[in-house]
Structures are given as C-alpha cells and as structure tokens.
PDB file of C-alpha atoms in Angstrom:
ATOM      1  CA  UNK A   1      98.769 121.886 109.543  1.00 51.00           C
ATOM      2  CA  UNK A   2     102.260 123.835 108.888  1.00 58.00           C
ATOM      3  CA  UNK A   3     104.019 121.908 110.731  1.00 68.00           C
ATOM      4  CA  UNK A   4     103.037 118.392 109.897  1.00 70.00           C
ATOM      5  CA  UNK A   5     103.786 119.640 106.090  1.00 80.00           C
ATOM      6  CA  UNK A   6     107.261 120.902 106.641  1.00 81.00           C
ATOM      7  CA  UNK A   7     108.305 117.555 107.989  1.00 82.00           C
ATOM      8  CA  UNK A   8     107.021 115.579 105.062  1.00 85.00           C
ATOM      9  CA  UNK A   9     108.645 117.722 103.140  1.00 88.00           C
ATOM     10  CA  UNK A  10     111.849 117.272 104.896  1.00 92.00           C
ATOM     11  CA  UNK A  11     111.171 113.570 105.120  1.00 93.00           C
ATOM     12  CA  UNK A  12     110.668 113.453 101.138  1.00 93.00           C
ATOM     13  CA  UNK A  13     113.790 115.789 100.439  1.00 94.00           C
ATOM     14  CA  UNK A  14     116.196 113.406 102.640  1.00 95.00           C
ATOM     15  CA  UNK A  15     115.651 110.308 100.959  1.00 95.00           C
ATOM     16  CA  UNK A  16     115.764 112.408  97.498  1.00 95.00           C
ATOM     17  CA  UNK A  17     119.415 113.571  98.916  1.00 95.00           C
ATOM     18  CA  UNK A  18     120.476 110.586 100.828  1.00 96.00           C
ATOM     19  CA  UNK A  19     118.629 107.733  98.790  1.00 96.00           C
ATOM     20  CA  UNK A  20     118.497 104.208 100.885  1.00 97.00           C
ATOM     21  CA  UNK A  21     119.644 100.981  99.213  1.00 98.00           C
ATOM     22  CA  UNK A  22     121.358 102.141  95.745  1.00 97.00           C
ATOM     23  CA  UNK A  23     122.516  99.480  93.849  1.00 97.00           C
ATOM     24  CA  UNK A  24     122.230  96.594  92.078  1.00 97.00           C
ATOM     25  CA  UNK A  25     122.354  92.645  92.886  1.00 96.00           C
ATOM     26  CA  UNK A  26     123.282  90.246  90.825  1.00 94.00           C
ATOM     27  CA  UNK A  27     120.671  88.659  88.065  1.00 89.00           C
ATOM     28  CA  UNK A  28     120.071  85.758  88.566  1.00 88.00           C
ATOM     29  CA  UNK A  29     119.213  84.928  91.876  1.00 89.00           C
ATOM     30  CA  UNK A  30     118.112  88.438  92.064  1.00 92.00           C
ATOM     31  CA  UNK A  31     114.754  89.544  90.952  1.00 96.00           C
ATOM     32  CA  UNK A  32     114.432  92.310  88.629  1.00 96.00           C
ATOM     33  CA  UNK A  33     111.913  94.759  87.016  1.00 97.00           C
ATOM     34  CA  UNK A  34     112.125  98.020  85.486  1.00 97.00           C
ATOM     35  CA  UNK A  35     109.806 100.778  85.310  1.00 98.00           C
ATOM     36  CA  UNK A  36     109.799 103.993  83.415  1.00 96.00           C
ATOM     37  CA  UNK A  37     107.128 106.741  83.508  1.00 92.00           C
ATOM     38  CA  UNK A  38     106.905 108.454  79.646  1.00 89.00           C
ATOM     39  CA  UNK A  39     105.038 111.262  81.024  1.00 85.00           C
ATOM     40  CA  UNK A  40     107.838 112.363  82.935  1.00 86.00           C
ATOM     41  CA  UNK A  41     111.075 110.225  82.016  1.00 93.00           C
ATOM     42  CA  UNK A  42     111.164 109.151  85.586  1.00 96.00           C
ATOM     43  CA  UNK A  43     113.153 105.540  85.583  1.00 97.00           C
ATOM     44  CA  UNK A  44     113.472 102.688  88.289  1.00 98.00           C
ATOM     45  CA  UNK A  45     115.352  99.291  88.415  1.00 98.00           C
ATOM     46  CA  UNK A  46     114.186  96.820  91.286  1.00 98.00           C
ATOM     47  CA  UNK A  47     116.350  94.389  92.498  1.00 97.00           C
ATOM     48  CA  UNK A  48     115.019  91.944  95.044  1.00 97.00           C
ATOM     49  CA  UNK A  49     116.600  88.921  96.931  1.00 96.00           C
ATOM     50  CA  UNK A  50     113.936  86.740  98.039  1.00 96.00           C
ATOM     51  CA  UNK A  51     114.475  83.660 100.181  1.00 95.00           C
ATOM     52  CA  UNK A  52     112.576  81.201 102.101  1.00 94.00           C
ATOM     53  CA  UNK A  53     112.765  80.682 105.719  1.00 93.00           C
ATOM     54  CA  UNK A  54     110.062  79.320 107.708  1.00 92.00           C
ATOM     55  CA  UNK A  55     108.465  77.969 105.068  1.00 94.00           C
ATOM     56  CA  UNK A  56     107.681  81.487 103.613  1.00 94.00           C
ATOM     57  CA  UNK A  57     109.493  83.957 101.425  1.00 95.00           C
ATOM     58  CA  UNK A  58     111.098  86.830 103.178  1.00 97.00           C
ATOM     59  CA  UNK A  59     112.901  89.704 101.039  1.00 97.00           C
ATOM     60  CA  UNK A  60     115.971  89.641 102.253  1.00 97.00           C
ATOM     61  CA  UNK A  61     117.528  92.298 100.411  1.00 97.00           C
ATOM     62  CA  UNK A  62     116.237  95.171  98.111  1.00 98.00           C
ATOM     63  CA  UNK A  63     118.511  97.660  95.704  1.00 98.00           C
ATOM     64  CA  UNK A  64     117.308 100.694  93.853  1.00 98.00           C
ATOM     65  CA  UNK A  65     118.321 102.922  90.674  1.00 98.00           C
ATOM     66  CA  UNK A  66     117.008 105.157  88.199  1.00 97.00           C
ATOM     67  CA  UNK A  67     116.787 108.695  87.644  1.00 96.00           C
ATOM     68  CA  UNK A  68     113.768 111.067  88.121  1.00 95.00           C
ATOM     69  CA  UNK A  69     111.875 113.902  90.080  1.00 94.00           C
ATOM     70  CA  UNK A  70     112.130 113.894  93.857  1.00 93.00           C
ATOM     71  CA  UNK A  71     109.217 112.327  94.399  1.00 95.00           C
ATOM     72  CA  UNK A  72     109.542 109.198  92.574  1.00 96.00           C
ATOM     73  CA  UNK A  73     113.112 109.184  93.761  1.00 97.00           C
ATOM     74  CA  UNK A  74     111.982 109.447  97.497  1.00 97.00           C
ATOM     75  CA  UNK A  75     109.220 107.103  97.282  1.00 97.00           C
ATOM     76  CA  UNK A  76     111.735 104.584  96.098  1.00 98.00           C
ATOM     77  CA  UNK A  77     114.090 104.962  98.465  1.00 98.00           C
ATOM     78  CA  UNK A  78     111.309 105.006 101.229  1.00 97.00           C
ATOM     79  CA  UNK A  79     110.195 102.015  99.791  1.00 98.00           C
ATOM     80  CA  UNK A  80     113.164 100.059  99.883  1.00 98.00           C
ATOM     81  CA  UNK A  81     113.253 100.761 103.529  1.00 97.00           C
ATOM     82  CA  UNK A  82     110.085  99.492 104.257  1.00 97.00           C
ATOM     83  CA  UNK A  83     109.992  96.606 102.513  1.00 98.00           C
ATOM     84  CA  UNK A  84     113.253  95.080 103.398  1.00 97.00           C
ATOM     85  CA  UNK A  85     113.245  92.094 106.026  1.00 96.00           C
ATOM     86  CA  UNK A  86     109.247  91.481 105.533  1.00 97.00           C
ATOM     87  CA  UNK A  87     107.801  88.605 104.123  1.00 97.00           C
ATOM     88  CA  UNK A  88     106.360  88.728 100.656  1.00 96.00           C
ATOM     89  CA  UNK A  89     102.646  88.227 101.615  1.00 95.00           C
ATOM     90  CA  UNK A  90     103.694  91.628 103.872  1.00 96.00           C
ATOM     91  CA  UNK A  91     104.972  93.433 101.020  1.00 97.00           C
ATOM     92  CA  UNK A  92     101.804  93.020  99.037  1.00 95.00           C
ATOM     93  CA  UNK A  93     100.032  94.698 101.897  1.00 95.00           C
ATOM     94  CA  UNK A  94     101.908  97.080 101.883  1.00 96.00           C
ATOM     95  CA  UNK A  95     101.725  97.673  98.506  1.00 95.00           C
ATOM     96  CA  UNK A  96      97.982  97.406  98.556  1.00 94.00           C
ATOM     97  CA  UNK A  97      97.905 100.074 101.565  1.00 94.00           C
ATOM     98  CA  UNK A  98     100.359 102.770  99.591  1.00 96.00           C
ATOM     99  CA  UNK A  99      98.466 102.346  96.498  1.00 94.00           C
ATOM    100  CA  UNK A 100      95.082 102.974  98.805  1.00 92.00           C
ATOM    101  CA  UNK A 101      96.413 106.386 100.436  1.00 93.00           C
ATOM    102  CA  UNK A 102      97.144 107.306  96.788  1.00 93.00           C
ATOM    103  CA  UNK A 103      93.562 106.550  95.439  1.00 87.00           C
ATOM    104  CA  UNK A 104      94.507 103.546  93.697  1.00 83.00           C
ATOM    105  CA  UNK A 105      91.978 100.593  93.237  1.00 73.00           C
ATOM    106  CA  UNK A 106      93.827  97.506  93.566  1.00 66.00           C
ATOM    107  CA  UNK A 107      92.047  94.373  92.647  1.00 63.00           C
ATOM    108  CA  UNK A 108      89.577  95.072  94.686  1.00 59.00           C
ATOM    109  CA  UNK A 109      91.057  93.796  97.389  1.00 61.00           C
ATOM    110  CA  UNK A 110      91.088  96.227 101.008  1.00 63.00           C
ATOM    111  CA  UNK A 111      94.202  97.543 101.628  1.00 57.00           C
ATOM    112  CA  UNK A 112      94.480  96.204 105.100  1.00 62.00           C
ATOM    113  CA  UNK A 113      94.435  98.946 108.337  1.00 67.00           C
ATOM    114  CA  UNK A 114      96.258  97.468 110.388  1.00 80.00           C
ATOM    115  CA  UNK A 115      99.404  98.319 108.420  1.00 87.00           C
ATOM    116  CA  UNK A 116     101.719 100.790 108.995  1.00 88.00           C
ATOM    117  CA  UNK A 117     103.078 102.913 106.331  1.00 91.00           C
ATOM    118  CA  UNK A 118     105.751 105.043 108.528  1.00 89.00           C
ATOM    119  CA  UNK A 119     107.734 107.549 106.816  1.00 89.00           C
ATOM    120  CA  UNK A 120     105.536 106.641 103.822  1.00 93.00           C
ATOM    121  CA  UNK A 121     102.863 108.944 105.086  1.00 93.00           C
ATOM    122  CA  UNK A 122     104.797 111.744 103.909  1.00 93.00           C
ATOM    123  CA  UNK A 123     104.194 110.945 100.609  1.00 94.00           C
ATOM    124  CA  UNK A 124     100.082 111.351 100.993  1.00 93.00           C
ATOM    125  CA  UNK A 125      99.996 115.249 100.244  1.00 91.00           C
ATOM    126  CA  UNK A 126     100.753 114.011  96.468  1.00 92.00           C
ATOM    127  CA  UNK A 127      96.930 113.326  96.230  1.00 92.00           C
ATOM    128  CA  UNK A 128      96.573 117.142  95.870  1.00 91.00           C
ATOM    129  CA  UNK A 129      98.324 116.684  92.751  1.00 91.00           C
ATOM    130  CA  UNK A 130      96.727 113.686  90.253  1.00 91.00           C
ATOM    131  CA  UNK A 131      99.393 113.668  87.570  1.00 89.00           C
ATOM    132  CA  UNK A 132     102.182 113.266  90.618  1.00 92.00           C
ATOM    133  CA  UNK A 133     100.797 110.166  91.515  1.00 94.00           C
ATOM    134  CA  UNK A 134     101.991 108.210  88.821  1.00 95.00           C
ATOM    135  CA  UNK A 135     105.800 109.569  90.161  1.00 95.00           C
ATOM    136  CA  UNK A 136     105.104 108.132  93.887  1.00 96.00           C
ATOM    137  CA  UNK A 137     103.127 105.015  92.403  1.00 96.00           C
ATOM    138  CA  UNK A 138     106.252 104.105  90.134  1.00 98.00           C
ATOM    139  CA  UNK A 139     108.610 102.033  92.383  1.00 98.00           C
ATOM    140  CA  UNK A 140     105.968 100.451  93.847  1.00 98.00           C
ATOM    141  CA  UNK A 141     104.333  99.276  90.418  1.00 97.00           C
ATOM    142  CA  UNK A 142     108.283  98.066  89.740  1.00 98.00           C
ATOM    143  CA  UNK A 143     108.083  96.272  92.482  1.00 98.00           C
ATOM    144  CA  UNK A 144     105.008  94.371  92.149  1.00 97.00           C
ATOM    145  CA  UNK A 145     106.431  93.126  88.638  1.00 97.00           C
ATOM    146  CA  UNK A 146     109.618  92.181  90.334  1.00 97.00           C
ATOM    147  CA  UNK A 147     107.860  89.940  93.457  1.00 96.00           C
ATOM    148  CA  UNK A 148     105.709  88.494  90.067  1.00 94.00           C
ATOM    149  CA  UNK A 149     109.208  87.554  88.199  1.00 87.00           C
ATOM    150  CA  UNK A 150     109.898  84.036  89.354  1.00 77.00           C
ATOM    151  CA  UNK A 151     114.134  83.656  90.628  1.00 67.00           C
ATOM    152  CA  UNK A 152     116.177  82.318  87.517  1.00 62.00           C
ATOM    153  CA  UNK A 153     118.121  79.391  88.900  1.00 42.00           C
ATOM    154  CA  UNK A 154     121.219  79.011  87.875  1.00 32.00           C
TER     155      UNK A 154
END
C-alpha cells in the first residue's frame, strides 16, 4: 500500500528533523542509561524522571540525545513521546509490544494487544530490513536499562 508507506515515511523523517524531548535532566534524581550500536555508531542517552503518585511510579519526564541514522534517531524521539506521562508497568508494555512488531523475543512474556503503539507503527516496515532493527530497537533497549537503574538519592 503506497500510500500507507509514504506516511510512515513522512512520520519517521519528522521526528528525524524535528526530534521530541532533546535534552538532558539532571543526574541524580534523573535516571540514566546509554546505549551505543558498534555496528553502526548509532548513540543514545536516556534520561528519565520517575516519580510516585498513587502509589505507583509514573515517568514524569523523559529527555533524549545521541547521534545516529534516521531511524534510530526517529524511534527515539517517537519513543520519548509515547512513553512520557505513563506509568512504569505501562512502559514495559510498551516496550514488550515494540520489541514484538520488530520480531524480538522478550522474556517470553506476550507483548500485550491491547496496546497501542501510535505513530510507532511507522517504524514496522524496518522488519524488511534485519540489520535495521538493531537501529529502531536501540532507544528502547536504553530505556529498559534506564527504568532498571534505581534513582540516586541525594
């Protein structure tokens, strides 16, 4: 489908241009993980505030950098979107259902159907191309470390 294609494409290419959530927060409280791809010299830096409310830890702010191809760029920046405002139980859903539409086994647990990806979607043509996937997959495998990185208090 043309047409479908041309607007993931134009999806992708927007957040490469006009990435979401640049920056940096502070370390500590701010969690923090970095990721780099060798294959490709693609490079990401997660910063995540996490708080409790409710009884239940909500991300309540997210910042990206790094340098890299468009699509690990994009997939970063989409990411950051997505994830900001859920809880972190959410995010790991997420992160499972992402890392299912790109053929990725994640300890065996289902990613879960019922969740959304969005904009994300665009990102699921990068299947056609295996050694790509590492390039979408990279924010998201920063992230993961970064929810696993307990706050330093200061």
């Amino acid at each position: 489908m043309p047409g479908l294609e041309d607007l993931y494409r134009e999806i992708i290419l927007d957040h490469y241009r006009t990435p979401r959530n640049r920056g940096e927060l502070p370390v500590p409280p701010a969690r923090h993980a970095e990721g780099h791809n060798p294959l490709c010299g693609d490079e990401i830096s997660v910063f995540l505030d996490v708080e409790r409310e409710n009884g239940v830890d909500v991300v309540s702010d997210v910042k990206v950098t790094g340098q890299g191809c468009s699509i690990s760029q994009s997939s970063a920046s989409m990411m950051s979107q997505a994830i900001k405002g859920k809880t972190v139980p959410e995010v790991r859903a997420l992160v499972r259902k992402f890392k299912g539409m790109m053929s990725i086994e994640t300890d065996g647990d289902e990613p879960a159907a019922d969740v959304p990806l969005g904009d994300l979607e665009a990102l699921q043509g990068v299947v056609k191309f295996p050694v790509r996937i590492k390039c979408a997959t990279l924010a998201w495998n920063t992230l993961t470390q970064a929810l696993d990185t307990p706050a330093e208090h200061v």
